[in-house]
Amino acid sequence: MTTYRIASVPADGIGPEVIAAGLQALEVLAKRDGGFSFEVTEFDWSSERYKKTGALMPEDGTEQLKAFDAIFFGAVGAPDVPDHVTLWGLRLPICQGFDQYANVRPTKILPGIASTLAGVGPGELDWVIVRENSEGEYAGMGGRAHRGLPEEVGTEVAVFTRTGVSRIMRYAFKLAQSRPRKLLTVVTKSNAQRHGMVMWDEIAEEVSRDFPDVAWDKMLVDAMTVRMVKKPASLDTIVATNLHADILSDLAGALAGSLGVAPTANIDPERRYPSMFEPIHGSAFDITGKGIANPVATFWTASQMLDHLGEPKAARRLMRAVEKVCADGILTPDVGGTANTAEVTDAVCEAIRGDNI
Ligand code: IPM
Ligand code: MG
């Protein structure tokens, strides 16, 4: 029996609601599959903690997480705390401190959920966006001078390193190679940005030589938004910078029906540190406490976590259960249903227990 040590950080908004749902499904899976179990430790790191103590997490926060096999993260952000404070106070120190440089965001149209694109059905939109997660526009480089004066200046410098770009490119090519279509699209803005972005293109070219069986092409990020909307079936695996992929993955989630189903995995591919799994949607204060948050994104990211932990059978079973429940029309309001979080969660747990799943 393998016991996985999971650090749960539900944090803000609907985070606690969806993480509770995710843990419930993981428990049922462990019982159903046997062979593994979870030991979950919950951390109360959040905007609430910030308001009480001045910090979202303790100073040695990442140190405390080191011993875990994975981190299951809800959402961070509060209406009365500036977003850059919450982001840099919790999520980014974990992603960057643990060098979780590959952010993996699968999107597909689940059965029973309508794409926002007319006439596009399941199978015609099945992507994985690989987001560079350690540097680029999120490197935190820059500053402010002449504060408060008319000549005030603010700089925000994107940092691209050969190491950073090569490793994410290699990760993306490998992932593309493992998928049936073996198709990768490299996104940049190398017409207007002629330094770091041109280096991206060059490194893509270099890395591609080690993956002769992967067909790949390049897109400028603006044209990419058009292609995602107009020719979704022409895409499969996508790699882009931290900011470009942030934006494209919101678009991807919306095209697949709702951000409420979109998962993300912050992976340290070298497994030096725990990786972190979270729904993309964020804290969603407009629906917090109403019990109607869509738990599907959290189930999907729990499935990514199981894959990463080395439990691919359970990972697939969880996704099959989610797909069955969606196909049965047990959906939350964001995807056109009338069910609440608990009803969707109970249905998924019931499906996991079933014989034919
Ligand atoms: C995401 C989110 C975050 C990001 C926010 C919360 C800062 O939008 O995970 O995509 O931009 O990285
Ligand atoms: Mg985003």
Tab-separated table of C-alpha atoms and ligand atoms in Angstrom:
chain	number	residue	atom	x	y	z
A	1	MET	CA	0.000	0.000	0.000
A	2	THR	CA	1.453	3.346	-1.044
A	3	THR	CA	0.440	6.353	1.007
A	4	TYR	CA	0.683	9.672	-0.786
A	5	ARG	CA	1.215	12.722	1.370
A	6	ILE	CA	-0.909	15.545	0.015
A	7	ALA	CA	-0.682	19.159	1.145
A	8	SER	CA	-4.042	20.792	0.621
A	9	VAL	CA	-4.145	24.582	0.359
A	10	PRO	CA	-7.796	25.488	-0.325
A	11	ALA	CA	-7.127	29.243	0.274
A	12	ASP	CA	-9.719	31.756	-0.972
A	13	GLY	CA	-13.215	32.103	-2.400
A	14	ILE	CA	-14.614	28.864	-3.812
A	15	GLY	CA	-11.214	27.191	-3.259
A	16	PRO	CA	-12.328	25.406	-0.049
A	17	GLU	CA	-15.585	24.233	-1.688
A	18	VAL	CA	-13.936	22.658	-4.713
A	19	ILE	CA	-10.947	21.228	-2.847
A	20	ALA	CA	-13.314	19.491	-0.401
A	21	ALA	CA	-15.141	18.006	-3.399
A	22	GLY	CA	-11.850	16.887	-4.948
A	23	LEU	CA	-10.660	15.222	-1.747
A	24	GLN	CA	-13.987	13.423	-1.394
A	25	ALA	CA	-13.598	11.944	-4.889
A	26	LEU	CA	-9.952	10.992	-4.244
A	27	GLU	CA	-10.943	9.088	-1.104
A	28	VAL	CA	-13.581	7.124	-2.989
A	29	LEU	CA	-11.083	6.366	-5.755
A	30	ALA	CA	-8.492	5.105	-3.296
A	31	LYS	CA	-11.097	2.743	-1.797
A	32	ARG	CA	-12.249	1.586	-5.225
A	33	ASP	CA	-8.779	0.986	-6.633
A	34	GLY	CA	-6.965	-0.232	-3.519
A	35	GLY	CA	-3.185	-0.194	-3.491
A	36	PHE	CA	-2.890	3.424	-2.466
A	37	SER	CA	-4.216	5.894	0.044
A	38	PHE	CA	-3.849	9.557	0.886
A	39	GLU	CA	-2.644	11.326	3.969
A	40	VAL	CA	-3.919	14.885	3.628
A	41	THR	CA	-2.576	17.836	5.614
A	42	GLU	CA	-4.530	21.056	5.293
A	43	PHE	CA	-2.868	24.486	5.396
A	44	ASP	CA	-4.914	27.607	6.155
A	45	TRP	CA	-2.730	29.880	4.017
A	46	SER	CA	-4.987	32.459	2.416
A	47	SER	CA	-6.004	36.095	2.090
A	48	GLU	CA	-7.806	35.730	5.446
A	49	ARG	CA	-4.485	34.844	7.020
A	50	TYR	CA	-2.918	37.841	5.298
A	51	LYS	CA	-5.543	40.141	6.778
A	52	LYS	CA	-4.865	38.780	10.265
A	53	THR	CA	-1.088	38.371	10.215
A	54	GLY	CA	0.248	40.333	7.233
A	55	ALA	CA	1.368	37.237	5.316
A	56	LEU	CA	-0.511	34.693	3.216
A	57	MET	CA	1.810	31.934	4.325
A	58	PRO	CA	4.515	31.626	6.962
A	59	GLU	CA	8.055	32.578	6.048
A	60	ASP	CA	9.131	28.946	5.908
A	61	GLY	CA	5.984	27.998	3.962
A	62	THR	CA	7.696	26.348	1.018
A	63	GLU	CA	10.028	24.559	3.445
A	64	GLN	CA	6.938	23.028	5.115
A	65	LEU	CA	5.629	21.806	1.768
A	66	LYS	CA	8.850	20.150	0.652
A	67	ALA	CA	8.160	16.807	2.270
A	68	PHE	CA	4.828	16.289	0.471
A	69	ASP	CA	4.261	14.239	-2.661
A	70	ALA	CA	1.936	16.841	-4.177
A	71	ILE	CA	0.112	20.068	-3.420
A	72	PHE	CA	-3.630	20.347	-4.023
A	73	PHE	CA	-4.402	24.041	-4.368
A	74	GLY	CA	-7.767	25.831	-4.474
A	75	ALA	CA	-7.645	29.467	-5.516
A	76	VAL	CA	-6.092	32.671	-4.290
A	77	GLY	CA	-7.462	36.194	-4.539
A	78	ALA	CA	-9.781	38.388	-2.469
A	79	PRO	CA	-11.762	41.490	-3.348
A	80	ASP	CA	-10.169	43.533	-0.563
A	81	VAL	CA	-6.520	42.524	-1.089
A	82	PRO	CA	-4.617	43.703	-4.178
A	83	ASP	CA	-4.205	40.833	-6.653
A	84	HIS	CA	-0.458	41.234	-6.994
A	85	VAL	CA	-0.134	40.827	-3.227
A	86	THR	CA	-2.071	37.580	-3.109
A	87	LEU	CA	-0.371	36.182	-6.200
A	88	TRP	CA	3.164	37.008	-5.077
A	89	GLY	CA	2.345	36.039	-1.487
A	90	LEU	CA	1.322	32.443	-2.107
A	91	ARG	CA	1.018	30.932	-5.534
A	92	LEU	CA	4.065	32.312	-7.288
A	93	PRO	CA	6.507	31.613	-4.444
A	94	ILE	CA	5.391	27.967	-4.592
A	95	CYS	CA	5.546	27.703	-8.411
A	96	GLN	CA	8.866	29.490	-8.679
A	97	GLY	CA	10.404	28.243	-5.412
A	98	PHE	CA	9.763	24.656	-6.459
A	99	ASP	CA	10.812	25.329	-10.047
A	100	GLN	CA	7.472	23.999	-11.326
A	101	TYR	CA	8.420	25.201	-14.756
A	102	ALA	CA	5.890	23.243	-16.773
A	103	ASN	CA	2.314	24.403	-16.423
A	104	VAL	CA	0.097	21.906	-18.191
A	105	ARG	CA	-3.444	22.924	-19.160
A	106	PRO	CA	-5.549	20.385	-21.018
A	107	THR	CA	-8.792	21.533	-22.613
A	108	LYS	CA	-11.434	19.478	-24.309
A	109	ILE	CA	-15.163	19.584	-24.752
A	110	LEU	CA	-16.623	17.204	-22.225
A	111	PRO	CA	-19.717	15.214	-23.181
A	112	GLY	CA	-22.895	17.057	-22.243
A	113	ILE	CA	-21.168	20.436	-22.219
A	114	ALA	CA	-21.678	22.686	-25.211
A	115	SER	CA	-18.734	24.530	-26.696
A	116	THR	CA	-19.246	28.248	-27.058
A	117	LEU	CA	-18.251	27.675	-30.686
A	118	ALA	CA	-21.251	26.814	-32.829
A	119	GLY	CA	-21.012	23.418	-34.461
A	120	VAL	CA	-17.886	22.267	-32.632
A	121	GLY	CA	-18.354	18.991	-30.806
A	122	PRO	CA	-16.252	16.704	-28.617
A	123	GLY	CA	-13.122	15.585	-30.440
A	124	GLU	CA	-12.895	18.765	-32.459
A	125	LEU	CA	-11.309	20.654	-29.622
A	126	ASP	CA	-8.787	18.595	-27.692
A	127	TRP	CA	-5.741	20.604	-26.713
A	128	VAL	CA	-3.003	20.728	-24.141
A	129	ILE	CA	-1.469	24.117	-23.534
A	130	VAL	CA	2.033	24.001	-22.059
A	131	ARG	CA	2.759	27.246	-20.264
A	132	GLU	CA	6.310	28.262	-19.346
A	133	ASN	CA	5.874	28.743	-15.613
A	134	SER	CA	9.142	29.965	-14.156
A	135	GLU	CA	10.183	33.150	-15.922
A	136	GLY	CA	9.193	35.261	-18.927
A	137	GLU	CA	6.755	38.054	-18.177
A	138	TYR	CA	6.232	36.700	-14.641
A	139	ALA	CA	9.886	36.979	-13.644
A	140	GLY	CA	9.083	39.952	-11.431
A	141	MET	CA	11.857	42.037	-12.999
A	142	GLY	CA	11.396	45.755	-13.313
A	143	GLY	CA	10.703	48.683	-11.102
A	144	ARG	CA	9.258	52.121	-10.578
A	145	ALA	CA	11.169	55.407	-10.567
A	146	HIS	CA	10.113	59.015	-9.973
A	147	ARG	CA	7.159	57.720	-7.978
A	148	GLY	CA	4.225	60.071	-7.908
A	149	LEU	CA	5.891	62.618	-10.196
A	150	PRO	CA	4.739	63.390	-13.733
A	151	GLU	CA	7.826	61.665	-15.111
A	152	GLU	CA	7.084	58.462	-13.167
A	153	VAL	CA	8.207	55.353	-15.022
A	154	GLY	CA	7.402	51.687	-14.576
A	155	THR	CA	9.248	48.853	-16.304
A	156	GLU	CA	8.180	45.234	-16.543
A	157	VAL	CA	10.958	43.177	-18.037
A	158	ALA	CA	10.353	39.738	-19.492
A	159	VAL	CA	13.220	37.342	-18.859
A	160	PHE	CA	13.875	34.434	-21.188
A	161	THR	CA	16.820	32.181	-20.493
A	162	ARG	CA	18.182	29.543	-22.833
A	163	THR	CA	17.809	27.002	-20.021
A	164	GLY	CA	14.228	28.062	-19.333
A	165	VAL	CA	13.117	28.058	-22.944
A	166	SER	CA	14.949	24.841	-23.880
A	167	ARG	CA	13.479	22.838	-21.033
A	168	ILE	CA	9.885	23.928	-21.629
A	169	MET	CA	10.300	23.321	-25.360
A	170	ARG	CA	11.634	19.844	-24.729
A	171	TYR	CA	8.759	19.144	-22.332
A	172	ALA	CA	6.246	20.306	-24.948
A	173	PHE	CA	7.778	18.279	-27.771
A	174	LYS	CA	7.805	15.189	-25.535
A	175	LEU	CA	4.187	15.716	-24.559
A	176	ALA	CA	3.183	16.256	-28.196
A	177	GLN	CA	5.035	13.050	-29.091
A	178	SER	CA	3.076	11.106	-26.469
A	179	ARG	CA	-0.282	12.194	-27.916
A	180	PRO	CA	-1.824	10.415	-30.900
A	181	ARG	CA	-1.577	13.337	-33.322
A	182	LYS	CA	2.049	14.254	-32.510
A	183	LEU	CA	1.370	17.857	-33.347
A	184	LEU	CA	2.876	20.930	-31.668
A	185	THR	CA	2.248	24.632	-32.199
A	186	VAL	CA	4.870	27.040	-30.862
A	187	VAL	CA	3.412	30.454	-30.019
A	188	THR	CA	5.450	33.662	-29.812
A	189	LYS	CA	5.310	37.286	-30.837
A	190	SER	CA	8.602	37.251	-32.690
A	191	ASN	CA	7.618	39.862	-35.240
A	192	ALA	CA	7.261	42.728	-32.789
A	193	GLN	CA	9.493	41.402	-30.025
A	194	ARG	CA	12.769	40.746	-31.697
A	195	HIS	CA	15.006	39.482	-28.882
A	196	GLY	CA	13.630	36.930	-26.451
A	197	MET	CA	10.862	35.851	-28.803
A	198	VAL	CA	13.253	35.287	-31.693
A	199	MET	CA	15.334	33.175	-29.329
A	200	TRP	CA	12.195	31.110	-28.624
A	201	ASP	CA	11.810	30.421	-32.324
A	202	GLU	CA	15.475	29.459	-32.664
A	203	ILE	CA	15.332	27.122	-29.676
A	204	ALA	CA	12.141	25.523	-31.002
A	205	GLU	CA	13.959	24.795	-34.239
A	206	GLU	CA	16.931	23.284	-32.383
A	207	VAL	CA	14.835	21.109	-30.050
A	208	SER	CA	12.610	19.935	-32.902
A	209	ARG	CA	15.574	18.077	-34.430
A	210	ASP	CA	15.400	15.592	-31.551
A	211	PHE	CA	11.718	14.921	-32.304
A	212	PRO	CA	11.577	14.100	-36.018
A	213	ASP	CA	8.200	12.381	-35.610
A	214	VAL	CA	6.503	15.492	-34.204
A	215	ALA	CA	4.957	17.839	-36.765
A	216	TRP	CA	5.234	21.412	-35.530
A	217	ASP	CA	4.451	24.912	-36.631
A	218	LYS	CA	4.778	28.460	-35.354
A	219	MET	CA	2.055	31.013	-34.670
A	220	LEU	CA	2.115	34.618	-33.578
A	221	VAL	CA	-0.037	34.934	-30.496
A	222	ASP	CA	-2.556	37.346	-32.051
A	223	ALA	CA	-3.122	35.080	-35.034
A	224	MET	CA	-3.308	32.144	-32.632
A	225	THR	CA	-6.464	33.535	-31.005
A	226	VAL	CA	-8.115	33.547	-34.432
A	227	ARG	CA	-6.990	30.007	-35.205
A	228	MET	CA	-8.259	28.719	-31.857
A	229	VAL	CA	-11.690	30.120	-32.630
A	230	LYS	CA	-11.867	29.365	-36.340
A	231	LYS	CA	-9.934	26.122	-36.718
A	232	PRO	CA	-9.868	24.444	-33.327
A	233	ALA	CA	-9.366	20.985	-34.806
A	234	SER	CA	-6.088	22.068	-36.418
A	235	LEU	CA	-4.435	22.305	-32.975
A	236	ASP	CA	-3.276	19.700	-30.495
A	237	THR	CA	-0.343	20.535	-28.198
A	238	ILE	CA	0.551	24.193	-27.771
A	239	VAL	CA	3.566	25.790	-26.084
A	240	ALA	CA	3.798	29.467	-25.170
A	241	THR	CA	5.336	31.931	-22.739
A	242	ASN	CA	4.021	32.465	-19.252
A	243	LEU	CA	1.789	35.416	-20.188
A	244	HIS	CA	0.752	34.308	-23.672
A	245	ALA	CA	-0.301	30.904	-22.367
A	246	ASP	CA	-2.100	32.522	-19.440
A	247	ILE	CA	-4.273	34.422	-21.878
A	248	LEU	CA	-4.690	31.609	-24.388
A	249	SER	CA	-5.720	29.167	-21.671
A	250	ASP	CA	-8.557	31.429	-20.544
A	251	LEU	CA	-9.716	31.571	-24.141
A	252	ALA	CA	-9.382	27.794	-24.388
A	253	GLY	CA	-11.450	27.296	-21.239
A	254	ALA	CA	-14.149	29.625	-22.478
A	255	LEU	CA	-14.288	27.899	-25.884
A	256	ALA	CA	-14.671	24.522	-24.205
A	257	GLY	CA	-17.711	25.795	-22.358
A	258	SER	CA	-16.567	27.210	-19.033
A	259	LEU	CA	-13.504	28.026	-16.983
A	260	GLY	CA	-15.257	25.895	-14.388
A	261	VAL	CA	-13.982	22.759	-16.080
A	262	ALA	CA	-10.394	23.872	-16.802
A	263	PRO	CA	-7.593	22.244	-14.776
A	264	THR	CA	-3.921	23.033	-14.399
A	265	ALA	CA	-0.815	21.208	-13.207
A	266	ASN	CA	2.291	23.074	-12.113
A	267	ILE	CA	4.922	20.424	-12.652
A	268	ASP	CA	8.536	20.058	-11.663
A	269	PRO	CA	9.379	17.483	-14.349
A	270	GLU	CA	12.635	16.615	-12.594
A	271	ARG	CA	10.693	15.740	-9.437
A	272	ARG	CA	13.067	17.587	-7.127
A	273	TYR	CA	10.080	19.224	-5.432
A	274	PRO	CA	6.365	18.535	-5.062
A	275	SER	CA	4.219	19.590	-8.006
A	276	MET	CA	1.035	21.585	-7.531
A	277	PHE	CA	-2.439	20.909	-8.938
A	278	GLU	CA	-5.229	23.479	-9.121
A	279	PRO	CA	-8.344	24.468	-11.019
A	280	ILE	CA	-7.714	27.483	-13.294
A	281	HIS	CA	-10.873	29.365	-12.392
A	282	GLY	CA	-9.707	31.355	-9.391
A	283	SER	CA	-11.607	32.369	-6.273
A	284	ALA	CA	-14.906	33.456	-7.926
A	285	PHE	CA	-16.240	35.655	-5.147
A	286	ASP	CA	-19.519	36.218	-6.920
A	287	ILE	CA	-20.542	32.623	-6.179
A	288	THR	CA	-18.552	31.871	-3.030
A	289	GLY	CA	-20.588	30.134	-0.349
A	290	LYS	CA	-23.530	29.482	-2.643
A	291	GLY	CA	-22.601	25.838	-3.103
A	292	ILE	CA	-22.782	26.023	-6.887
A	293	ALA	CA	-19.083	26.089	-7.812
A	294	ASN	CA	-18.249	23.650	-10.587
A	295	PRO	CA	-16.033	20.929	-9.096
A	296	VAL	CA	-15.121	19.457	-12.503
A	297	ALA	CA	-11.918	21.491	-12.932
A	298	THR	CA	-10.782	20.227	-9.539
A	299	PHE	CA	-11.627	16.608	-10.415
A	300	TRP	CA	-9.704	16.978	-13.645
A	301	THR	CA	-6.658	18.410	-11.888
A	302	ALA	CA	-6.949	15.638	-9.276
A	303	SER	CA	-6.702	13.262	-12.211
A	304	GLN	CA	-3.546	15.075	-13.352
A	305	MET	CA	-2.217	14.668	-9.810
A	306	LEU	CA	-2.900	10.929	-9.849
A	307	ASP	CA	-1.065	10.631	-13.161
A	308	HIS	CA	1.886	12.502	-11.751
A	309	LEU	CA	1.917	10.323	-8.622
A	310	GLY	CA	2.048	7.218	-10.791
A	311	GLU	CA	-1.594	6.116	-10.586
A	312	PRO	CA	-2.674	6.377	-14.229
A	313	LYS	CA	-5.443	3.787	-13.863
A	314	ALA	CA	-7.147	5.762	-11.124
A	315	ALA	CA	-6.527	8.980	-13.054
A	316	ARG	CA	-8.386	7.601	-16.064
A	317	ARG	CA	-11.172	6.179	-13.922
A	318	LEU	CA	-11.772	9.583	-12.367
A	319	MET	CA	-12.016	11.230	-15.790
A	320	ARG	CA	-14.371	8.531	-17.060
A	321	ALA	CA	-16.580	9.130	-14.014
A	322	VAL	CA	-16.562	12.886	-14.648
A	323	GLU	CA	-17.412	12.372	-18.319
A	324	LYS	CA	-20.263	10.044	-17.437
A	325	VAL	CA	-21.759	12.514	-14.968
A	326	CYS	CA	-21.446	15.365	-17.483
A	327	ALA	CA	-23.012	13.231	-20.197
A	328	ASP	CA	-25.890	12.446	-17.817
A	329	GLY	CA	-26.540	16.183	-17.589
A	330	ILE	CA	-25.617	16.549	-13.929
A	331	LEU	CA	-24.049	19.962	-14.371
A	332	THR	CA	-23.604	23.178	-12.410
A	333	PRO	CA	-25.178	26.443	-13.653
A	334	ASP	CA	-21.968	27.761	-15.321
A	335	VAL	CA	-22.301	24.977	-17.879
A	336	GLY	CA	-26.049	25.226	-18.222
A	337	GLY	CA	-27.182	22.826	-15.509
A	338	THR	CA	-29.145	23.129	-12.303
A	339	ALA	CA	-27.121	20.840	-10.033
A	340	ASN	CA	-25.030	22.137	-7.151
A	341	THR	CA	-21.476	21.265	-6.151
A	342	ALA	CA	-22.561	18.523	-3.751
A	343	GLU	CA	-24.859	16.865	-6.308
A	344	VAL	CA	-22.153	16.761	-8.977
A	345	THR	CA	-19.627	15.481	-6.437
A	346	ASP	CA	-21.957	12.753	-5.145
A	347	ALA	CA	-22.722	11.690	-8.700
A	348	VAL	CA	-19.019	11.469	-9.560
A	349	CYS	CA	-18.316	9.454	-6.392
A	350	GLU	CA	-21.228	7.151	-7.218
A	351	ALA	CA	-19.895	6.692	-10.746
A	352	ILE	CA	-16.420	5.858	-9.424
A	353	ARG	CA	-17.952	3.138	-7.225
A	354	GLY	CA	-19.764	1.674	-10.228
A	355	ASP	CA	-18.675	-1.576	-11.896
A	356	ASN	CA	-18.387	-0.371	-15.446
A	357	ILE	CA	-16.206	2.639	-14.989
B	1	IPM	C1	-3.885	31.514	-13.972
B	1	IPM	C2	-4.301	32.758	-13.262
B	1	IPM	C3	-3.139	33.402	-12.570
B	1	IPM	C4	-2.054	33.716	-13.540
B	1	IPM	C5	-3.624	34.617	-11.808
B	1	IPM	C6	-4.469	34.226	-10.621
B	1	IPM	C7	-2.526	35.540	-11.414
B	1	IPM	O1	-4.902	33.635	-14.149
B	1	IPM	O2	-3.452	30.565	-13.304
B	1	IPM	O3	-4.003	31.460	-15.173
B	1	IPM	O4	-2.100	34.670	-14.285
B	1	IPM	O5	-1.082	32.967	-13.590
B	2	MG	MG	-5.010	32.934	-16.085
